[in-house]
Short mmCIF file of C-alpha atoms in Angstrom, two decimals:
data_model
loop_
_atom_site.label_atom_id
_atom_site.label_comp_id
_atom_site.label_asym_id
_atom_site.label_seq_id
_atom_site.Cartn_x
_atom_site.Cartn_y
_atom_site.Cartn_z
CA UNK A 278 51.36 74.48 36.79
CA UNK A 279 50.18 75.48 33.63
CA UNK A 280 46.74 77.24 35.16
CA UNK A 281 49.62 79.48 37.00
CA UNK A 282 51.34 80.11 33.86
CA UNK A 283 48.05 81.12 32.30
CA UNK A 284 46.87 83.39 35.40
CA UNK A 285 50.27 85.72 35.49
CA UNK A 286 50.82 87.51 32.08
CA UNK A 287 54.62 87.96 31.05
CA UNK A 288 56.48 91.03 30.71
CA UNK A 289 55.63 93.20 27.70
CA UNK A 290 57.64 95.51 25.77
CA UNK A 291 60.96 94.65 25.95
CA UNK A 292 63.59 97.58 25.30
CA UNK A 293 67.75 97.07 25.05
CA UNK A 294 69.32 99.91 25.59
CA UNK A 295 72.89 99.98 24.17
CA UNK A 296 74.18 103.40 24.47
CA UNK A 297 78.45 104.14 24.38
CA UNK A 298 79.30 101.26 27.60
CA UNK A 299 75.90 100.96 28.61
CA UNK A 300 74.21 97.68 28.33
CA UNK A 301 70.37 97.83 29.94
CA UNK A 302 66.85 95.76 29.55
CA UNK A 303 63.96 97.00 30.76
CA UNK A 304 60.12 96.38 29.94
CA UNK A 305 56.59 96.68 31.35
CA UNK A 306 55.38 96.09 34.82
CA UNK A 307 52.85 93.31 35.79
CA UNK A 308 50.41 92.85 37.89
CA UNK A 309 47.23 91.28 39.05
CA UNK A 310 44.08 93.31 40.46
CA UNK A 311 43.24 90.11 42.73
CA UNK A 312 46.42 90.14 44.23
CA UNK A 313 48.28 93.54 45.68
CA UNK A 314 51.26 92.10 46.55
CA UNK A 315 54.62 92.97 44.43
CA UNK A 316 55.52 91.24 41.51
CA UNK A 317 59.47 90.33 41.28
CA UNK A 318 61.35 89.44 38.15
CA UNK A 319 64.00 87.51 36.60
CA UNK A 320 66.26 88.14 33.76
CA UNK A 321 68.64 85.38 32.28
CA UNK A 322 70.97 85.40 28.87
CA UNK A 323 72.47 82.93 26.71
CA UNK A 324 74.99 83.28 23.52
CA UNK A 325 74.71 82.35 20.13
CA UNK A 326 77.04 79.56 20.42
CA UNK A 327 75.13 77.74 23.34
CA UNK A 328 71.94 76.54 23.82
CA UNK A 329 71.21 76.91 27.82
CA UNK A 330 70.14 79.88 29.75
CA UNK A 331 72.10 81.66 32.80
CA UNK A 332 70.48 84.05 35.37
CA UNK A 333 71.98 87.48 35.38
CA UNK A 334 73.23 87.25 39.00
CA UNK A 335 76.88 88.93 40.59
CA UNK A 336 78.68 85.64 40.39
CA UNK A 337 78.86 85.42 36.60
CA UNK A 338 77.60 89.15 35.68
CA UNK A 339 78.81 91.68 39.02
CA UNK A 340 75.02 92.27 39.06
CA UNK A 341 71.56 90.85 40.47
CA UNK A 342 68.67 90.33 38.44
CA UNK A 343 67.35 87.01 39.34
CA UNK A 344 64.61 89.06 42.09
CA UNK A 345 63.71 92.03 41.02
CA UNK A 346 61.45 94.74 41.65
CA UNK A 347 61.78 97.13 39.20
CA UNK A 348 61.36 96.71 35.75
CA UNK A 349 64.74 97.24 34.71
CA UNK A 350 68.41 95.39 34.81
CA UNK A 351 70.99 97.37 34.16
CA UNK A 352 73.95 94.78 33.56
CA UNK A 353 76.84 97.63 32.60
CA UNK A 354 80.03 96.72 32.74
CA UNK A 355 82.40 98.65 34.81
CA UNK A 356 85.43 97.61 33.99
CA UNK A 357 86.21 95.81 29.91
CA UNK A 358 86.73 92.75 31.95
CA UNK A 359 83.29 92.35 33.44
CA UNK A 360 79.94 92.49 31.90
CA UNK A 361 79.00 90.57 28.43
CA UNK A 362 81.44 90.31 26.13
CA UNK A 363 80.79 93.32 23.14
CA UNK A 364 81.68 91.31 20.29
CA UNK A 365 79.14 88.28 21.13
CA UNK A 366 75.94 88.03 19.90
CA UNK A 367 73.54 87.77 22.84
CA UNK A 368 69.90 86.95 23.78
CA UNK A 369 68.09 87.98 27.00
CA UNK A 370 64.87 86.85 28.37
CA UNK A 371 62.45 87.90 31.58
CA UNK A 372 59.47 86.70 33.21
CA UNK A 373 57.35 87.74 36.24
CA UNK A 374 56.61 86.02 39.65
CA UNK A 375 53.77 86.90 42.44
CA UNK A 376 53.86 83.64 45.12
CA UNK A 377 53.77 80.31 43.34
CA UNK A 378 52.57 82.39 40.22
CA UNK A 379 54.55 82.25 37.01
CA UNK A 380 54.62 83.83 34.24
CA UNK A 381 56.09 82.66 30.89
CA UNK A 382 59.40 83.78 29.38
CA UNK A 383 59.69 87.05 26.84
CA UNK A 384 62.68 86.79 25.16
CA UNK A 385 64.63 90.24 23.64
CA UNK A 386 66.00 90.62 19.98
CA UNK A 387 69.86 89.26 19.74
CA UNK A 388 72.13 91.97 19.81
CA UNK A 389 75.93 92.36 19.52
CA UNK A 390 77.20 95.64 21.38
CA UNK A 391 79.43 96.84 19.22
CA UNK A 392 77.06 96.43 16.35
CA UNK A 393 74.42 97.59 18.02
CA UNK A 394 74.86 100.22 20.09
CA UNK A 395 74.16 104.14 19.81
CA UNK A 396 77.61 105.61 19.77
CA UNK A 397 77.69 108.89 21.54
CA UNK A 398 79.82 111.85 20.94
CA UNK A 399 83.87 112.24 22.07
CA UNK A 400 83.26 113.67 25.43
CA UNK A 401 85.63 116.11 27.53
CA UNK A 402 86.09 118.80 24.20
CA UNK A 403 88.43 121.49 25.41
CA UNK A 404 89.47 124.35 22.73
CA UNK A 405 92.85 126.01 22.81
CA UNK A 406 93.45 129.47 20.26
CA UNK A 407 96.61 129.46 18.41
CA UNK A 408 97.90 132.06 15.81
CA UNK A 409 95.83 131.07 12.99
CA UNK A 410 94.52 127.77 14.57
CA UNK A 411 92.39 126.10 17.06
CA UNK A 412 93.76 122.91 19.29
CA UNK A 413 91.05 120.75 20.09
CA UNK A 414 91.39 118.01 22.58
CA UNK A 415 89.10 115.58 23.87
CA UNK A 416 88.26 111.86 25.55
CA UNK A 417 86.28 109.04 23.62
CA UNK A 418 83.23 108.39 23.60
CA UNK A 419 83.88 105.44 26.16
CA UNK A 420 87.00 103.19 26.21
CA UNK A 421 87.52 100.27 24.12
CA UNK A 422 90.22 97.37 24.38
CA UNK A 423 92.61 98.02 21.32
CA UNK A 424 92.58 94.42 20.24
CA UNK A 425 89.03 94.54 19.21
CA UNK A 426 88.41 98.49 18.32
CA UNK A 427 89.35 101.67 18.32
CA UNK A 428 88.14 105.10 17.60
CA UNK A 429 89.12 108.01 14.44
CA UNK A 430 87.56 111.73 14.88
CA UNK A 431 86.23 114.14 11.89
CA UNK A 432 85.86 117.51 13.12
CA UNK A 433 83.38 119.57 10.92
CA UNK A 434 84.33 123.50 11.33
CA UNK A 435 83.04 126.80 9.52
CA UNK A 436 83.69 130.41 9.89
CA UNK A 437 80.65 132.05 11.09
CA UNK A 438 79.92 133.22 8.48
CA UNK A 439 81.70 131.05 5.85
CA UNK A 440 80.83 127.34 4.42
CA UNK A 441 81.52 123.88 6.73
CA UNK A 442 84.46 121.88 5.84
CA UNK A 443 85.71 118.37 7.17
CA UNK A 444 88.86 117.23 8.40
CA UNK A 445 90.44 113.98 7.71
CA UNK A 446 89.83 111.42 10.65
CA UNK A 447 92.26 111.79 13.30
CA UNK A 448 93.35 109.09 15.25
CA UNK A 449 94.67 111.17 18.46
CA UNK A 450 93.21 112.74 20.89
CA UNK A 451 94.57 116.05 19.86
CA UNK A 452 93.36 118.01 17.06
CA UNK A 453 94.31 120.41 15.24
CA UNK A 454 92.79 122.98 12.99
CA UNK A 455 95.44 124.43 10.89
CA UNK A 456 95.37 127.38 8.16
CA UNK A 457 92.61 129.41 9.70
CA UNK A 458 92.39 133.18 9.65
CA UNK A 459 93.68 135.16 12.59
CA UNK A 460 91.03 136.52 15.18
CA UNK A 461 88.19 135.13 13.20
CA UNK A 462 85.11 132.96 15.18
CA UNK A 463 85.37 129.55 13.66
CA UNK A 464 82.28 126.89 15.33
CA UNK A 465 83.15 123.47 15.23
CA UNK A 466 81.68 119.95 15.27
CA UNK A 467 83.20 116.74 16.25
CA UNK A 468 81.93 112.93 15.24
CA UNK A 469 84.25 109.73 16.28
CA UNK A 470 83.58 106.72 14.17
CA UNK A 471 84.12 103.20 15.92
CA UNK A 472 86.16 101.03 13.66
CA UNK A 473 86.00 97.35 14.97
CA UNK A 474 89.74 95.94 14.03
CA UNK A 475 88.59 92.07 12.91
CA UNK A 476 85.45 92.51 10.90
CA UNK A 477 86.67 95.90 9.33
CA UNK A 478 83.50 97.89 10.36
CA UNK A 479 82.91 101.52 11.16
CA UNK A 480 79.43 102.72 13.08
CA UNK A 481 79.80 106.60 13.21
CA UNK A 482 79.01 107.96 16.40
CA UNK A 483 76.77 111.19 17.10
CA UNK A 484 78.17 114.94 16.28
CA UNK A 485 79.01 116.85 19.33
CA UNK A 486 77.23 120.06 19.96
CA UNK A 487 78.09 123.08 18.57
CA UNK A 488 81.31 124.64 20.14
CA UNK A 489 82.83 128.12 19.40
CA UNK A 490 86.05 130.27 19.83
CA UNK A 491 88.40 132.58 18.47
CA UNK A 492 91.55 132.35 16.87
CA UNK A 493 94.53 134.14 18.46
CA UNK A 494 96.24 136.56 16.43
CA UNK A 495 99.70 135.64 14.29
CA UNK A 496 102.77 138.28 14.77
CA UNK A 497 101.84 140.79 11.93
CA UNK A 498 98.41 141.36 13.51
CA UNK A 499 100.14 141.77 16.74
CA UNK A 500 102.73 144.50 14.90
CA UNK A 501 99.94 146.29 14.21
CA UNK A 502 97.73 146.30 17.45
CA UNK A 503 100.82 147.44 18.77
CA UNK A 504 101.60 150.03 16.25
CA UNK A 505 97.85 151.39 17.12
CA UNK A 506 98.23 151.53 20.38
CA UNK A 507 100.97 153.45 20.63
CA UNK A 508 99.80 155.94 17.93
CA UNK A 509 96.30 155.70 19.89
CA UNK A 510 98.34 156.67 23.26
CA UNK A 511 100.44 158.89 21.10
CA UNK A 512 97.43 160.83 20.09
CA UNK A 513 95.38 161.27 23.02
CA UNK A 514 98.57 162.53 25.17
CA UNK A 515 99.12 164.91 22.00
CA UNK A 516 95.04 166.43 22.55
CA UNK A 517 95.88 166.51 26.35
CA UNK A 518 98.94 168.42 26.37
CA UNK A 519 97.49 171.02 23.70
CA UNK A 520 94.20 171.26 25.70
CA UNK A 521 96.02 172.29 28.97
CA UNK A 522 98.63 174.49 27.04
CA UNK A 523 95.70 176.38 25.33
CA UNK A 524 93.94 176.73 28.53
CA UNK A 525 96.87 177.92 30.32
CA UNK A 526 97.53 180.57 27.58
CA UNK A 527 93.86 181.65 27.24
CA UNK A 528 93.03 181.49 31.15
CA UNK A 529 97.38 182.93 31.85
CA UNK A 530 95.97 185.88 34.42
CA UNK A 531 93.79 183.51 36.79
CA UNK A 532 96.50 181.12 36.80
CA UNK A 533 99.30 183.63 38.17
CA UNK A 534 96.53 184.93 40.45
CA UNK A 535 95.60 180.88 41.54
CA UNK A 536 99.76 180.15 41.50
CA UNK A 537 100.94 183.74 42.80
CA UNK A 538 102.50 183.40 46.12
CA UNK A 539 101.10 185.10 49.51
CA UNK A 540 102.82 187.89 50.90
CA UNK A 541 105.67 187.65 53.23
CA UNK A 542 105.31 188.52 57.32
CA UNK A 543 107.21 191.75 57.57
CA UNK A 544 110.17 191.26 59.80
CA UNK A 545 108.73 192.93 63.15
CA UNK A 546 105.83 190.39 63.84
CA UNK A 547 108.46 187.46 62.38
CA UNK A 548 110.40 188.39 65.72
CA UNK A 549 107.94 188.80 67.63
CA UNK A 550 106.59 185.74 66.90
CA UNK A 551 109.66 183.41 67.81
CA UNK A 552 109.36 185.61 71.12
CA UNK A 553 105.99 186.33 72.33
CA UNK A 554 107.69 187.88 75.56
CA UNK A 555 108.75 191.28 74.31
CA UNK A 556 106.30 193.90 74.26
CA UNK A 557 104.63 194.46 70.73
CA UNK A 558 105.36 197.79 70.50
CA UNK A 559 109.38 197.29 70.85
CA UNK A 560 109.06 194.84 67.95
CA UNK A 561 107.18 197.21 65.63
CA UNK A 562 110.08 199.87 66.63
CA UNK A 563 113.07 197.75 66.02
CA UNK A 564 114.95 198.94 63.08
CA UNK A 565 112.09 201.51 62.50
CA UNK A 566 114.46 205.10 63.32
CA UNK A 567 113.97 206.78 59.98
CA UNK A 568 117.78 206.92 58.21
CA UNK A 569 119.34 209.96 57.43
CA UNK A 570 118.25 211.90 53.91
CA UNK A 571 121.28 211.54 51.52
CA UNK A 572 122.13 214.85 49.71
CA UNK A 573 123.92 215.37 46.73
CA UNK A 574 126.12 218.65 46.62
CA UNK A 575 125.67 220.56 43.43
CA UNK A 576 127.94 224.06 42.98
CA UNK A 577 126.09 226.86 41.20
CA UNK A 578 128.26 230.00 39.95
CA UNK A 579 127.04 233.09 39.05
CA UNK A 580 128.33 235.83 37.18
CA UNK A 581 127.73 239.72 38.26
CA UNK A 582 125.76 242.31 36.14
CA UNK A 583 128.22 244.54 36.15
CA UNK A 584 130.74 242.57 34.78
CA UNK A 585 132.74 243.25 31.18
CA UNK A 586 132.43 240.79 28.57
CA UNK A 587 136.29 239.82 27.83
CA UNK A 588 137.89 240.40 31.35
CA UNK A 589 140.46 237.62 31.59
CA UNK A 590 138.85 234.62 34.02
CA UNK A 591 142.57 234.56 35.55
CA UNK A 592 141.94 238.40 36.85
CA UNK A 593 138.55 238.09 37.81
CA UNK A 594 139.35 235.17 39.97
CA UNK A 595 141.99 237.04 41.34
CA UNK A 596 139.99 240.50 41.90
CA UNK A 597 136.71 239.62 42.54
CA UNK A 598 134.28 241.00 45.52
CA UNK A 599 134.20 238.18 48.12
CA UNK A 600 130.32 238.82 47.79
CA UNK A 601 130.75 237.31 44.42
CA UNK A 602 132.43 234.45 45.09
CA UNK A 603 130.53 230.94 43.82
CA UNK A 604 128.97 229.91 46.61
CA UNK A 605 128.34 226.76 47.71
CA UNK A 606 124.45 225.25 49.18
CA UNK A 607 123.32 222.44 50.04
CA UNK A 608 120.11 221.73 48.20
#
C-alpha cells in the first residue's frame, strides 16, 4: 500500500474560494503518463472542535465530492440552513485515485467564512432623482441570518466636478442623499460593511462601480423654466406675427391680386346653364332690349332784340308775339 501511495502524487495547489455565499475548493489535476485512464477525487472536512474527517457527500453537505472528476467542489450553500456553518472554523482536505492507486491527503488552510471571505458589493443599485436629492436603493451583498450578522452601507458621492464626501452608514436598504444642488450630476459609490453581531467585527466589503444621475429640479427652478418658456413662446409668436404683418404690408398688391375674387358668370350663361335646352342665343337676348333714354326737360326763355329795357314783365306777358313765346325742347 505504501508503493501505491508513493506512485500517485497528491493534489497540488489548493485554492478556497470564499466570495459573498460562495464557499469553493479547487486545486491541480493529476495524472500519470503510464496510465490514461481518469483520475477521480475526494474531498472531506472536519471542524476545529473535532478530530475526525467527513466526506463532502449530499447526505450531510446537499453536494457530492467523494468521486470526482474535475478539480473542483463547489460546496455553496443554497439556502442559510445548508452548507457549512459561516461562523465555524473549518479544514478541508483532497486526494487523488486512478484504480487501486492512492494518493496521499493535501489538506487546505482553516478558514472561517465570515472572517474570511471577499465581501462583494450591495447588488441591485437603482437611483431615483428628487428635488435636490438622489434615492438610492439596493439588495445586500448576499443574505445573512440576523442572529449572527448583518450589513451597514456608506455611500461615497461627488459632484462632477466637486470633492467626494461620505455618508454615515445606513442600515436600510434605502438611501438617501439629501442637501444636493438642483439639476446638478452627482456620481456615487456604495461599500456595505459586514458587522458580525457576537464577536463585534466589521470586514468592509468592495465599492460598487461608479453610478451617475441627475438631480430633479426643486419648485423655484421649475418657476423659472416655466417663466422662460412662456417668455420663449411669447417671443417667437411676437417675431412671427411681425414677420407676416410686414410681409403683408410690403408684398399688400400681390396679396389682393393672390386673395381677389374671380369674376362673376353674367346672368345669361347662369340660365342657360341650369337649362341647357333653350337655344343660346334666347339666353344671351333675355333682358338684353336696350331701356328707354331718360331725358330731363330744361325751359330756355329768350328775350327779343327789339324789346325796351323797362317794359313792365306783367305787359309783355300779356302782349307779346306768340313767335316769342318761351318755348319749350326737349334736349
Amino acid at each position: 500500500k505504501s508503493d501505491s501511495l508513493a506512485q500517485l502524487p497528491a493534489p497540488g495547489n489548493l485554492k478556497v474560494h470564499l466570495y459573498n455565499a460562495q464557499q469553493a475548493l479547487s486545486w491541480e489535476p493529476v495524472s500519470l503518463d503510464s496510465d490514461p485512464r481518469p483520475v477521480v477525487y475526494q474531498v472531506q472536512y472536519k471542524y476545529s472542535t473535532s478530530s475526525n474527517w467527513y466526506d463532502v457527500n449530499k447526505e450531510d453537505s446537499k453536494v457530492d465530492c467523494t468521486n470526482l472528476t474535475r478539480t473542483e467542489c463547489d460546496f455553496t450553500a443554497n439556502s442559510l440552513s445548508e452548507g457549512f456553518p459561516r461562523r465555524f472554523n473549518i479544514s478541508l482536505r483532497v486526494r487523488a485515485k486512478l484504480g487501486g492507486l492512492i494518493s496521499a491527503w493535501a489538506t487546505a488552510p482553516w478558514f472561517e467564512h465570515y472572517r474570511n471571505a471577499t465581501i462583494g458589493p450591495p447588488e441591485n443599485i437603482r437611483v431615483t432623482p428628487e428635488e435636490g436629492s438622489l434615492i438610492i436603493r439596493l439588495s445586500a451583498p448576499f443574505d445573512v441570518p440576523a442572529s449572527e450578522a448583518y450589513f451597514v452601507y456608506y455611500v461615497y458621492y461627488w459632484e462632477k466636478t466637486g470633492d467626494k464626501q461620505v455618508t454615515d452608514p445606513f442600515e436600510s436598504n434605502f438611501i438617501t442623499l439629501n442637501d444636493l444642488k438642483p439639476l446638478r450630476v452627482y456620481c456615487f459609490q456604495v461599500q456595505a460593511k459586514l458587522i458580525l453581531t457576537k464577536e463585534n467585527i466589521s470586514r468592509p466589503g468592495h465599492l460598487s462601480n461608479i453610478s451617475c444621475s441627475k438631480t430633479a429640479a426643486d419648485a423655484s427652478v421649475k418657476l423659472q423654466q416655466d417663466i422662460l418658456a412662456a417668455a420663449t413662446t411669447f417671443l417667437v409668436l411676437s417675431v412671427v406675427v411681425g414677420s407676416c404683418l410686414f410681409l403683408v404690408l410690403k408684398y399688400r398688391g400681390l396679396v389682393k391680386h393672390w386673395f381677389h375674387s374671380p369674376p362673376s358668370i353674367p346672368s345669361q350663361i347662369e340660365e342657360y346653364l341650369k337649362d341647357p335646352a333653350q337655344p343660346i342665343l334666347d339666353a344671351l337676348d333675355k333682358d338684353s332690349s336696350p331701356k328707354e333714354d331718360t331725358w330731363d326737360s330744361v325751359s330756355v326763355v329768350t328775350f327779343p332784340e327789339n324789346e325796351q329795357e323797362g317794359t313792365p314783365q306783367s305787359s309783355w306777358n300779356q302782349n307779346a308775339d306768340p313767335s316769342h313765346q318761351p318755348t319749350e325742347g326737349v334736349l
